[in-house]
CSV table of C-alpha atoms and ligand atoms in Angstrom, one decimal:
chain,number,residue,atom,x,y,z
A,1292,MET,CA,0.1,0.2,-0.3
A,1293,ASP,CA,1.1,3.8,-0.8
A,1294,THR,CA,2.6,5.5,1.8
A,1295,ILE,CA,3.7,9.1,2.7
A,1296,VAL,CA,7.1,9.7,4.3
A,1297,VAL,CA,8.0,13.2,5.6
A,1298,GLN,CA,10.9,14.1,7.5
A,1299,GLY,CA,10.1,16.9,10.0
A,1300,GLY,CA,12.0,20.1,10.1
A,1301,THR,CA,12.1,21.8,7.0
A,1302,ARG,CA,11.1,25.4,6.4
A,1303,LEU,CA,8.5,25.8,3.8
A,1304,VAL,CA,9.4,28.4,1.4
A,1305,GLY,CA,8.0,29.6,-2.5
A,1306,SER,CA,4.8,29.2,-3.5
A,1307,ILE,CA,2.3,26.7,-4.3
A,1308,GLY,CA,-1.1,26.6,-6.3
A,1309,VAL,CA,-4.6,25.9,-5.7
A,1310,GLU,CA,-6.5,24.0,-7.7
A,1311,GLY,CA,-10.5,23.8,-8.3
A,1312,ALA,CA,-12.4,23.2,-5.5
A,1313,LYS,CA,-13.4,19.3,-4.8
A,1314,ASN,CA,-16.8,20.1,-3.2
A,1315,ALA,CA,-17.4,22.4,-6.0
A,1316,VAL,CA,-16.7,20.3,-9.4
A,1317,LEU,CA,-18.7,17.2,-7.8
A,1318,PRO,CA,-21.9,18.3,-7.7
A,1319,ILE,CA,-21.5,20.0,-11.1
A,1320,ILE,CA,-20.1,17.1,-12.7
A,1321,ALA,CA,-23.8,15.8,-11.7
A,1322,ALA,CA,-25.6,18.4,-12.8
A,1323,SER,CA,-24.1,18.2,-16.2
A,1324,LEU,CA,-26.3,15.5,-16.6
A,1325,LEU,CA,-29.1,17.5,-16.2
A,1326,THR,CA,-28.6,18.4,-20.6
A,1327,GLY,CA,-27.2,16.2,-23.8
A,1328,ASP,CA,-25.0,18.8,-25.2
A,1329,GLU,CA,-21.3,18.4,-24.2
A,1330,VAL,CA,-19.8,20.3,-21.1
A,1331,LYS,CA,-16.5,22.0,-20.7
A,1332,LEU,CA,-15.5,22.3,-17.3
A,1333,THR,CA,-11.7,24.0,-16.3
A,1334,ASN,CA,-10.0,24.1,-13.2
A,1335,VAL,CA,-11.0,20.4,-12.6
A,1336,PRO,CA,-8.1,19.0,-10.1
A,1337,ALA,CA,-7.0,15.7,-10.9
A,1338,LEU,CA,-8.1,13.8,-7.4
A,1339,GLU,CA,-9.5,10.1,-6.8
A,1340,ASP,CA,-13.4,11.8,-5.9
A,1341,VAL,CA,-13.6,13.5,-9.2
A,1342,ARG,CA,-12.1,9.7,-10.5
A,1343,THR,CA,-15.1,7.8,-9.1
A,1344,MET,CA,-17.0,10.7,-9.8
A,1345,MET,CA,-16.5,10.2,-13.6
A,1346,GLY,CA,-16.8,6.7,-13.2
A,1347,LEU,CA,-20.4,6.8,-11.9
A,1348,VAL,CA,-21.8,8.8,-14.5
A,1349,GLU,CA,-20.0,6.9,-16.8
A,1350,CYS,CA,-21.9,3.9,-15.7
A,1351,ILE,CA,-25.0,5.3,-16.2
A,1352,GLY,CA,-24.0,6.4,-20.3
A,1353,ALA,CA,-22.3,10.0,-20.1
A,1354,LYS,CA,-18.9,10.2,-22.1
A,1355,THR,CA,-16.3,11.8,-19.6
A,1356,ARG,CA,-12.4,12.9,-20.6
A,1357,LEU,CA,-10.3,14.5,-17.9
A,1358,ASP,CA,-7.2,16.3,-19.4
A,1359,ARG,CA,-4.9,18.7,-17.6
A,1360,GLY,CA,-7.4,20.2,-15.6
A,1361,LEU,CA,-10.0,20.5,-18.5
A,1362,LEU,CA,-13.1,18.0,-18.5
A,1363,TYR,CA,-15.8,17.2,-21.0
A,1364,ILE,CA,-19.1,15.7,-20.3
A,1365,LYS,CA,-21.9,14.4,-22.6
A,1366,ALA,CA,-24.9,12.7,-21.5
A,1367,ASP,CA,-26.5,12.3,-24.7
A,1368,GLN,CA,-27.3,8.7,-23.9
A,1369,LEU,CA,-28.2,7.8,-20.6
A,1370,SER,CA,-29.5,4.7,-19.5
A,1371,PRO,CA,-30.9,3.5,-16.1
A,1372,SER,CA,-28.2,1.5,-15.5
A,1373,GLU,CA,-27.4,-0.6,-12.6
A,1374,ILE,CA,-25.0,1.7,-10.4
A,1375,PRO,CA,-22.2,-0.2,-8.6
A,1376,SER,CA,-22.1,0.2,-4.9
A,1377,SER,CA,-18.0,-0.3,-4.9
A,1378,LEU,CA,-18.2,3.0,-6.8
A,1379,ALA,CA,-21.1,4.8,-5.1
A,1380,THR,CA,-20.5,3.9,-1.5
A,1381,LYS,CA,-17.0,5.3,-2.0
A,1382,ILE,CA,-18.3,8.9,-2.2
A,1383,ARG,CA,-20.9,11.3,-0.7
A,1384,TYR,CA,-21.5,13.1,-3.6
A,1385,SER,CA,-23.1,10.2,-5.3
A,1386,ILE,CA,-26.7,11.2,-4.0
A,1387,HIS,CA,-26.8,14.0,-6.0
A,1388,LEU,CA,-27.2,11.7,-9.2
A,1389,THR,CA,-30.8,11.2,-8.2
A,1390,GLY,CA,-31.6,15.0,-8.6
A,1391,ALA,CA,-30.0,15.0,-12.1
A,1392,LEU,CA,-31.2,11.8,-13.1
A,1393,LEU,CA,-35.0,11.9,-11.9
A,1394,PRO,CA,-35.3,14.9,-14.6
A,1395,ARG,CA,-33.9,12.9,-17.4
A,1396,LEU,CA,-34.6,8.9,-17.0
A,1397,GLY,CA,-37.8,9.3,-14.4
A,1398,LYS,CA,-36.4,6.6,-12.3
A,1399,VAL,CA,-33.1,5.9,-10.1
A,1400,ARG,CA,-31.9,3.2,-8.2
A,1401,LEU,CA,-28.9,4.0,-6.5
A,1402,PRO,CA,-26.5,2.7,-3.4
A,1403,LEU,CA,-26.7,4.3,-0.6
A,1404,PRO,CA,-24.0,7.2,-0.4
A,1405,GLY,CA,-20.5,6.7,1.2
A,1406,GLY,CA,-17.9,9.1,1.8
A,1407,CYS,CA,-15.2,10.1,4.6
A,1408,VAL,CA,-16.4,8.6,7.6
A,1409,ILE,CA,-17.3,11.7,10.4
A,1410,GLY,CA,-20.3,10.9,12.0
A,1411,ASN,CA,-23.8,9.9,11.1
A,1412,ARG,CA,-24.3,11.3,7.8
A,1413,ARG,CA,-28.3,11.3,7.2
A,1414,ILE,CA,-29.9,12.0,4.1
A,1415,ASP,CA,-33.5,12.2,5.5
A,1416,LEU,CA,-33.3,15.8,4.2
A,1417,HIS,CA,-32.4,14.7,0.7
A,1418,LEU,CA,-35.6,12.3,0.7
A,1419,ARG,CA,-37.6,14.8,1.8
A,1420,ALA,CA,-37.0,17.3,-0.6
A,1421,LEU,CA,-37.3,15.2,-3.4
A,1422,THR,CA,-40.7,13.9,-1.8
A,1423,LEU,CA,-42.0,17.6,-1.6
A,1424,LEU,CA,-40.8,18.0,-5.5
A,1425,GLY,CA,-43.0,15.2,-6.4
A,1426,ALA,CA,-40.9,12.0,-6.2
A,1427,ARG,CA,-42.0,8.8,-5.1
A,1428,VAL,CA,-38.8,8.0,-2.5
A,1429,ARG,CA,-37.9,4.8,-1.1
A,1430,ILE,CA,-34.8,2.6,0.4
A,1431,MET,CA,-35.0,-0.7,-0.9
A,1432,LYS,CA,-32.6,-3.4,0.6
A,1433,GLY,CA,-29.7,-0.6,0.8
A,1434,CYS,CA,-30.7,1.4,-2.7
A,1435,LEU,CA,-32.2,4.3,-2.4
A,1436,VAL,CA,-34.8,4.5,-5.4
A,1437,ALA,CA,-36.3,7.4,-6.5
A,1438,GLU,CA,-39.7,8.0,-9.4
A,1439,ALA,CA,-41.4,10.7,-10.6
A,1440,LYS,CA,-42.6,11.2,-14.3
A,1441,LYS,CA,-42.3,14.8,-13.8
A,1442,LEU,CA,-41.3,16.8,-10.9
A,1443,ASN,CA,-43.3,19.7,-9.4
A,1444,GLY,CA,-41.7,23.2,-7.7
A,1445,ALA,CA,-42.2,23.1,-4.1
A,1446,ASP,CA,-41.5,25.3,-1.0
A,1447,ILE,CA,-38.8,23.1,1.0
A,1448,HIS,CA,-37.7,24.5,4.5
A,1449,LEU,CA,-34.4,22.9,5.7
A,1450,ARG,CA,-34.2,22.3,9.2
A,1451,PHE,CA,-30.3,22.3,9.1
A,1452,PRO,CA,-28.7,24.0,5.6
A,1453,SER,CA,-27.0,20.9,4.5
A,1454,ILE,CA,-25.1,21.9,1.5
A,1455,GLY,CA,-25.8,18.4,-0.1
A,1456,ALA,CA,-29.2,18.9,0.3
A,1457,THR,CA,-29.2,22.0,-0.9
A,1458,GLU,CA,-27.2,21.2,-4.2
A,1459,ASN,CA,-29.4,17.7,-4.7
A,1460,ILE,CA,-32.4,20.5,-4.7
A,1461,MET,CA,-31.0,22.8,-6.9
A,1462,ILE,CA,-30.0,20.2,-9.5
A,1463,ALA,CA,-33.7,18.3,-9.1
A,1464,ALA,CA,-35.9,21.4,-9.4
A,1465,CYS,CA,-33.9,23.6,-12.4
A,1466,LEU,CA,-36.1,21.5,-15.0
A,1467,ALA,CA,-38.9,21.1,-12.8
A,1468,HIS,CA,-42.3,22.6,-13.4
A,1469,GLY,CA,-43.1,25.8,-11.6
A,1470,THR,CA,-40.8,27.6,-9.1
A,1471,THR,CA,-39.1,26.0,-6.1
A,1472,THR,CA,-37.6,27.9,-3.0
A,1473,ILE,CA,-35.1,26.9,-0.7
A,1474,ARG,CA,-35.7,28.2,2.7
A,1475,ASN,CA,-32.7,28.0,5.3
A,1476,ALA,CA,-30.5,27.0,2.5
A,1477,ALA,CA,-26.9,25.9,2.9
A,1478,LYS,CA,-24.7,29.5,1.9
A,1479,GLU,CA,-21.2,28.2,1.4
A,1480,PRO,CA,-19.1,29.3,-2.3
A,1481,GLU,CA,-19.7,26.0,-3.8
A,1482,ILE,CA,-23.4,26.3,-3.5
A,1483,VAL,CA,-23.1,29.9,-5.7
A,1484,ASP,CA,-20.7,28.3,-8.0
A,1485,LEU,CA,-23.5,25.3,-8.8
A,1486,ALA,CA,-25.9,28.3,-9.3
A,1487,LYS,CA,-23.8,30.2,-11.4
A,1488,PHE,CA,-23.2,26.6,-13.5
A,1489,ILE,CA,-26.8,25.8,-13.6
A,1490,ASN,CA,-27.1,29.5,-15.3
A,1491,SER,CA,-24.6,29.4,-17.7
A,1492,MET,CA,-26.5,26.3,-18.8
A,1493,GLY,CA,-30.0,28.4,-19.5
A,1494,GLY,CA,-31.2,27.9,-15.8
A,1495,HIS,CA,-32.9,30.3,-13.6
A,1496,ILE,CA,-31.7,30.3,-9.7
A,1497,ASP,CA,-31.7,33.4,-7.9
A,1498,GLY,CA,-30.3,34.0,-4.3
A,1499,ALA,CA,-27.4,31.5,-3.6
A,1500,GLY,CA,-25.1,32.5,-1.8
A,1501,SER,CA,-28.2,33.9,0.8
A,1502,ASP,CA,-30.3,31.5,2.9
A,1503,THR,CA,-33.3,31.6,0.7
A,1504,ILE,CA,-32.9,30.4,-3.0
A,1505,THR,CA,-35.5,30.3,-5.7
A,1506,ILE,CA,-35.0,28.3,-8.7
A,1507,TYR,CA,-37.5,28.9,-11.9
A,1508,GLY,CA,-37.7,25.4,-13.6
A,1509,VAL,CA,-37.1,25.8,-17.2
A,1510,ASP,CA,-37.7,23.2,-20.1
A,1511,LYS,CA,-34.4,22.7,-21.2
A,1512,LEU,CA,-31.1,23.5,-20.5
A,1513,VAL,CA,-27.9,23.4,-23.2
A,1514,GLY,CA,-24.4,22.8,-23.2
A,1515,SER,CA,-21.8,25.4,-21.7
A,1516,CYS,CA,-18.2,25.8,-20.9
A,1517,HIS,CA,-17.6,26.6,-16.8
A,1518,THR,CA,-14.5,27.4,-14.5
A,1519,VAL,CA,-14.4,26.0,-11.1
A,1520,ILE,CA,-13.9,28.0,-8.0
A,1521,PRO,CA,-10.4,27.4,-6.5
A,1522,ASP,CA,-10.5,25.1,-3.2
A,1523,ARG,CA,-10.3,27.1,-0.1
A,1524,ILE,CA,-10.0,24.0,1.9
A,1525,GLU,CA,-6.8,23.8,-0.3
A,1526,ALA,CA,-5.5,26.7,0.2
A,1527,GLY,CA,-6.1,26.9,4.1
A,1528,THR,CA,-4.6,23.6,4.3
A,1529,TYR,CA,-1.5,25.0,2.6
A,1530,MET,CA,-1.9,28.3,5.0
A,1531,VAL,CA,-1.5,25.9,8.1
A,1532,ALA,CA,1.3,23.7,6.5
A,1533,THR,CA,3.5,27.3,5.9
A,1534,ALA,CA,2.9,28.4,9.3
A,1535,ILE,CA,3.4,25.8,11.2
A,1536,THR,CA,7.2,25.4,9.7
A,1537,ASN,CA,7.7,28.8,10.0
A,1538,GLY,CA,7.8,29.7,6.8
A,1539,ASP,CA,7.1,32.1,4.0
A,1540,VAL,CA,4.6,30.7,0.6
A,1541,ILE,CA,2.3,32.7,-1.3
A,1542,ILE,CA,-0.8,30.4,-1.9
A,1543,ARG,CA,-1.6,31.6,-5.7
A,1544,GLY,CA,-5.3,31.3,-6.4
A,1545,ALA,CA,-6.9,31.4,-2.7
A,1546,ARG,CA,-9.7,33.8,-2.9
A,1547,PRO,CA,-9.2,35.8,0.8
A,1548,ASN,CA,-13.3,36.5,0.7
A,1549,HIS,CA,-13.8,32.9,1.0
A,1550,LEU,CA,-11.2,32.5,3.6
A,1551,ASP,CA,-12.2,35.2,5.9
A,1552,SER,CA,-13.2,32.9,9.2
A,1553,VAL,CA,-9.6,30.9,8.7
A,1554,ILE,CA,-7.7,34.2,7.8
A,1555,GLU,CA,-9.3,35.7,11.3
A,1556,LYS,CA,-8.7,32.4,13.4
A,1557,LEU,CA,-5.1,32.3,11.9
A,1558,ARG,CA,-4.3,35.6,12.5
A,1559,CYS,CA,-5.7,35.4,16.0
A,1560,ALA,CA,-3.5,32.1,16.7
A,1561,GLY,CA,-0.3,34.7,15.8
A,1562,VAL,CA,0.1,33.7,12.2
A,1563,MET,CA,1.3,36.7,9.8
A,1564,ILE,CA,-1.2,36.7,6.4
A,1565,ASN,CA,-1.3,39.3,4.0
A,1566,LYS,CA,-3.2,39.7,0.5
A,1567,THR,CA,-1.1,39.7,-2.3
A,1568,GLU,CA,-2.0,40.2,-5.9
A,1569,GLU,CA,-1.4,36.4,-6.7
A,1570,GLY,CA,-3.4,35.4,-3.3
A,1571,LEU,CA,-2.6,34.7,0.2
A,1572,ARG,CA,0.9,35.1,1.8
A,1573,VAL,CA,2.0,33.3,5.3
A,1574,THR,CA,5.0,34.8,6.7
A,1575,PRO,CA,7.2,33.4,9.9
A,1576,THR,CA,5.3,33.4,13.1
A,1577,ASP,CA,7.6,33.8,16.6
A,1578,GLU,CA,5.0,31.4,18.3
A,1579,PHE,CA,1.6,30.5,18.2
A,1580,ARG,CA,-1.5,31.3,20.8
A,1581,PRO,CA,-4.2,29.0,21.7
A,1582,LEU,CA,-7.3,28.9,20.0
A,1583,LYS,CA,-11.0,28.7,20.8
A,1584,ILE,CA,-12.7,27.2,17.9
A,1585,VAL,CA,-16.8,26.9,17.4
A,1586,THR,CA,-16.8,25.2,13.5
A,1587,GLU,CA,-20.0,26.4,12.1
A,1588,VAL,CA,-22.0,26.9,8.5
A,1589,TYR,CA,-20.6,29.7,6.1
A,1590,PRO,CA,-19.4,32.6,6.6
A,1591,GLY,CA,-18.1,30.5,10.0
A,1592,PHE,CA,-14.9,28.3,10.5
A,1593,PRO,CA,-15.5,25.2,8.6
A,1594,THR,CA,-15.9,21.8,10.1
A,1595,ASP,CA,-13.2,20.3,7.0
A,1596,MET,CA,-10.6,23.0,9.0
A,1597,GLN,CA,-10.5,22.1,12.0
A,1598,PRO,CA,-8.5,18.9,11.7
A,1599,ILE,CA,-6.3,20.8,10.2
A,1600,ILE,CA,-5.5,23.6,12.1
A,1601,THR,CA,-5.2,20.7,15.3
A,1602,PRO,CA,-1.5,20.3,14.8
A,1603,LEU,CA,-0.7,23.8,14.9
A,1604,LEU,CA,-2.9,24.0,18.4
A,1605,SER,CA,-1.1,21.1,19.3
A,1606,LEU,CA,2.1,23.7,19.5
A,1607,ALA,CA,0.2,26.6,20.6
A,1608,ARG,CA,1.4,28.1,24.1
A,1609,GLY,CA,-1.5,27.1,26.1
A,1610,GLN,CA,-4.8,25.1,26.1
A,1611,SER,CA,-7.5,25.2,23.0
A,1612,THR,CA,-10.7,23.8,22.6
A,1613,ILE,CA,-12.6,23.0,19.4
A,1614,LYS,CA,-16.1,22.5,19.4
A,1615,GLU,CA,-17.3,20.5,16.2
A,1616,THR,CA,-20.9,21.1,15.6
A,1617,ILE,CA,-21.6,19.6,12.3
A,1618,PHE,CA,-20.5,16.2,12.3
A,1619,ASP,CA,-20.6,14.1,15.2
A,1620,SER,CA,-17.8,12.2,15.0
A,1621,ARG,CA,-14.8,14.0,13.4
A,1622,PHE,CA,-11.8,13.5,15.6
A,1623,THR,CA,-10.5,10.1,14.2
A,1624,HIS,CA,-7.0,12.2,13.2
A,1625,VAL,CA,-6.4,12.7,16.9
A,1626,ALA,CA,-5.2,8.8,17.5
A,1627,GLY,CA,-2.5,9.8,15.1
A,1628,LEU,CA,-1.3,13.3,16.4
A,1629,THR,CA,-1.5,11.8,19.8
A,1630,ALA,CA,1.1,9.1,18.8
A,1631,MET,CA,3.5,11.7,17.4
A,1632,GLY,CA,3.2,13.4,21.0
A,1633,ALA,CA,0.0,16.0,21.1
A,1634,ASP,CA,-1.9,16.4,24.1
A,1635,ILE,CA,-5.1,15.9,22.8
A,1636,ARG,CA,-8.2,15.1,25.3
A,1637,VAL,CA,-11.7,14.2,23.1
A,1638,GLY,CA,-15.2,14.8,24.7
A,1639,ARG,CA,-18.4,13.6,22.4
A,1640,ARG,CA,-18.1,16.5,20.2
A,1641,SER,CA,-14.8,18.8,21.6
A,1642,ALA,CA,-11.3,18.7,21.7
A,1643,THR,CA,-9.3,19.9,24.2
A,1644,ILE,CA,-5.7,20.5,23.2
A,1645,THR,CA,-2.8,21.6,25.4
A,1646,GLY,CA,0.2,23.1,23.6
A,1647,VAL,CA,3.4,20.6,24.1
A,1648,CYS,CA,6.9,21.7,22.9
A,1649,GLY,CA,7.1,19.4,19.9
A,1650,LEU,CA,5.8,16.5,17.8
A,1651,THR,CA,8.0,13.5,17.2
A,1652,GLY,CA,7.6,11.4,13.8
A,1653,ALA,CA,5.4,8.4,13.8
A,1654,GLU,CA,3.5,5.4,12.2
A,1655,VAL,CA,0.0,6.8,11.6
A,1656,VAL,CA,-3.1,6.1,9.7
A,1657,ALA,CA,-4.7,8.7,7.3
A,1658,THR,CA,-8.5,8.2,8.4
A,1659,ASP,CA,-10.3,10.6,5.9
A,1660,ILE,CA,-9.2,13.4,3.5
A,1661,ARG,CA,-8.8,16.4,6.4
A,1662,GLY,CA,-7.7,14.1,8.8
A,1663,GLY,CA,-4.9,12.6,6.5
A,1664,ALA,CA,-3.8,16.3,5.2
A,1665,ALA,CA,-3.5,17.2,9.6
A,1666,LEU,CA,-1.0,13.8,9.7
A,1667,VAL,CA,1.2,15.6,6.8
A,1668,ILE,CA,0.9,18.8,8.4
A,1669,ALA,CA,2.0,17.4,11.8
A,1670,GLY,CA,5.0,15.2,9.9
A,1671,LEU,CA,6.7,18.6,8.3
A,1672,VAL,CA,7.2,19.8,11.9
A,1673,ALA,CA,8.2,16.8,13.4
A,1674,THR,CA,11.2,15.2,14.5
A,1675,GLY,CA,12.7,12.3,12.3
A,1676,GLN,CA,10.2,10.6,10.3
A,1677,THR,CA,6.3,10.6,9.8
A,1678,THR,CA,4.9,7.4,7.8
A,1679,ILE,CA,1.3,7.8,6.7
A,1680,SER,CA,-0.8,5.1,5.6
A,1681,ASN,CA,-3.9,4.5,3.8
A,1682,ILE,CA,-3.0,7.7,1.4
A,1683,TYR,CA,-5.8,6.9,-0.5
A,1684,GLU,CA,-8.2,8.9,1.7
A,1685,ILE,CA,-5.7,12.2,0.8
A,1686,ASP,CA,-5.5,11.8,-2.5
A,1687,ARG,CA,-9.5,11.9,-2.7
A,1688,GLY,CA,-9.2,15.3,-2.1
A,1689,TYR,CA,-5.8,16.9,-2.7
A,1690,GLU,CA,-3.6,16.8,-6.3
A,1691,ARG,CA,-0.3,15.9,-5.7
A,1692,MET,CA,-0.1,17.2,-2.0
A,1693,ASP,CA,3.4,15.4,-1.6
A,1694,ALA,CA,4.7,17.0,-4.9
A,1695,LYS,CA,3.7,20.7,-4.3
A,1696,LEU,CA,4.9,20.3,-0.6
A,1697,THR,CA,8.4,18.8,-2.0
A,1698,SER,CA,8.2,22.4,-4.3
A,1699,VAL,CA,8.3,24.4,-1.5
A,1700,GLY,CA,11.2,22.9,0.4
A,1701,ALA,CA,9.4,19.7,2.5
A,1702,ARG,CA,11.2,16.4,2.3
A,1703,ILE,CA,8.1,14.6,2.0
A,1704,ALA,CA,8.3,11.3,-0.6
A,1705,ARG,CA,5.6,8.7,-1.8
A,1706,THR,CA,6.2,4.8,-1.8
A,1707,GLY,CA,4.7,1.8,-2.3
B,3101,EPU,N1,-27.5,16.2,7.5
B,3101,EPU,C1,-28.8,15.7,7.9
B,3101,EPU,N2,-29.6,15.4,6.8
B,3101,EPU,C2,-29.3,15.3,5.7
B,3101,EPU,C3,-28.1,15.7,4.7
B,3101,EPU,C4,-27.3,16.3,6.1
B,3101,EPU,O1,-28.8,15.3,8.9
B,3101,EPU,O2,-30.3,14.8,4.9
B,3101,EPU,C5,-26.4,16.7,8.6
B,3101,EPU,C6,-25.4,15.7,8.4
B,3101,EPU,O3,-25.8,14.2,9.1
B,3101,EPU,C7,-24.4,16.3,9.2
B,3101,EPU,C8,-25.1,17.7,8.6
B,3101,EPU,O4,-26.1,17.9,8.2
B,3101,EPU,O5,-24.1,16.2,10.5
B,3101,EPU,C9,-23.6,18.7,7.8
B,3101,EPU,O6,-24.0,17.7,6.2
B,3101,EPU,P1,-24.1,18.8,4.7
B,3101,EPU,O7,-25.0,17.9,3.8
B,3101,EPU,O8,-24.1,20.2,5.0
B,3101,EPU,O9,-22.6,18.3,4.2
B,3101,EPU,P2,-22.4,17.1,3.0
B,3101,EPU,O10,-22.5,17.9,1.5
B,3101,EPU,O11,-22.3,16.0,3.3
B,3101,EPU,C10,-20.0,18.7,2.3
B,3101,EPU,C11,-18.8,18.3,2.6
B,3101,EPU,C12,-17.9,17.5,3.3
B,3101,EPU,C13,-18.0,19.2,4.1
B,3101,EPU,C14,-19.7,19.5,4.5
B,3101,EPU,C15,-20.1,20.4,5.3
B,3101,EPU,C16,-18.5,16.3,0.4
B,3101,EPU,C17,-18.7,15.4,-0.5
B,3101,EPU,N3,-18.6,17.3,1.2
B,3101,EPU,O12,-20.4,17.2,3.1
B,3101,EPU,O13,-16.7,17.5,2.9
B,3101,EPU,O14,-17.2,18.8,5.5
B,3101,EPU,O15,-20.5,19.8,3.2
B,3101,EPU,O16,-18.9,21.3,5.3
B,3101,EPU,O17,-18.2,15.4,1.9
B,3101,EPU,C18,-14.5,17.3,3.0
B,3101,EPU,O18,-13.9,17.9,1.5
B,3101,EPU,O19,-13.3,16.3,3.4
B,3101,EPU,C19,-15.9,17.3,3.7
B,3101,EPU,C20,-15.8,15.7,4.0
């Protein structure tokens, strides 16, 4: 099995480019199935999750081709074929195929989605919304089965502003008869990007980025070309990686306005961050101050960044706390960090981190995308060698993380 081996102790210096956002491109690939015309996406990251999504849409007849950040999708001949659960359970966004295929095929049978193991990831909001749009939805033998001759616009209030449910409704409703309103909708930049893409295909979505989104059903969508937004979590990851090594790196393409809460917290910890024409520059910091972090929906501090910032807080002077409000079990990376000498106490949905003087290399396992990245970051500053196994998890969400870190001076290699 492939591993990443990090020899800690070098400062990161130089510049790193940010790829297109994983969590923007995956729903956009699903939405591309709403037209039989060719769709061209640019700034598409070469990630395992993107390959999985391409495999999924190919199963039902779409043609895809990814070449150096350019992804072509043509879904002119879709068929209601069986989707293997080995593919559908690899990622969470397989559920978005229900919203995309119902308007095209009238019936979808899909193994229940998987994705990062970070708690009980319910799908009740998706099911209820599809039902309100007029679909007959049931779970049969581990599969989600949804049927509808035609979807009708509806007024949908989400009890929680779920990103996935908001996207699935936007995708399903844009070819529905009439108008759909999503109240308490998710407001993340990835939602805005999806609306922009659907509108570029001839859809009519208003209000994306606010908590009320209106989708006016149209008869037909057509091919289009769309550039995916930069990945704010990848940018945040390299900001922390730079800060923890006392480095000096420009993170090219990072959009500061998507990272306000992350920048604010890192600055409170003492990290020096400046906006530049190219993106964001992180410069050397003397010592880190402890933080109190509560994960929240956008524009609050993102849950995806809490594992990433944990190694830095492990080296802060004093005690930090993290309260995780989005997922009920997102601390599996703590075992690896503890093995490296971090002092972290985990509660039901919280962690208390007492700063230590240093971390030491160890053999650790990447348990999910962000947890895996957290271990790489810890390895960069640990004394000696850190070996991270199960790096498929890291490759799901980071394009060439080892190569990018090498380019700014890290001693990191992939073996296996
Ligand atoms: N929820 C429900 N019912 C639903 C849907 C969600 O109760 O029908 C709950 C979930 O159980 C969870 C919370 O709502 O506790 C948040 O879920 P949400 O639907 O907002 O998130 P998601 O669409 O499943 C996406 C990202 C995650 C990211 C979260 C939160 C993917 C593919 N996408 O997940 O990304 O953590 O939003 O920002 O997982 C990652 O990139 O590493 C990652 C995990």
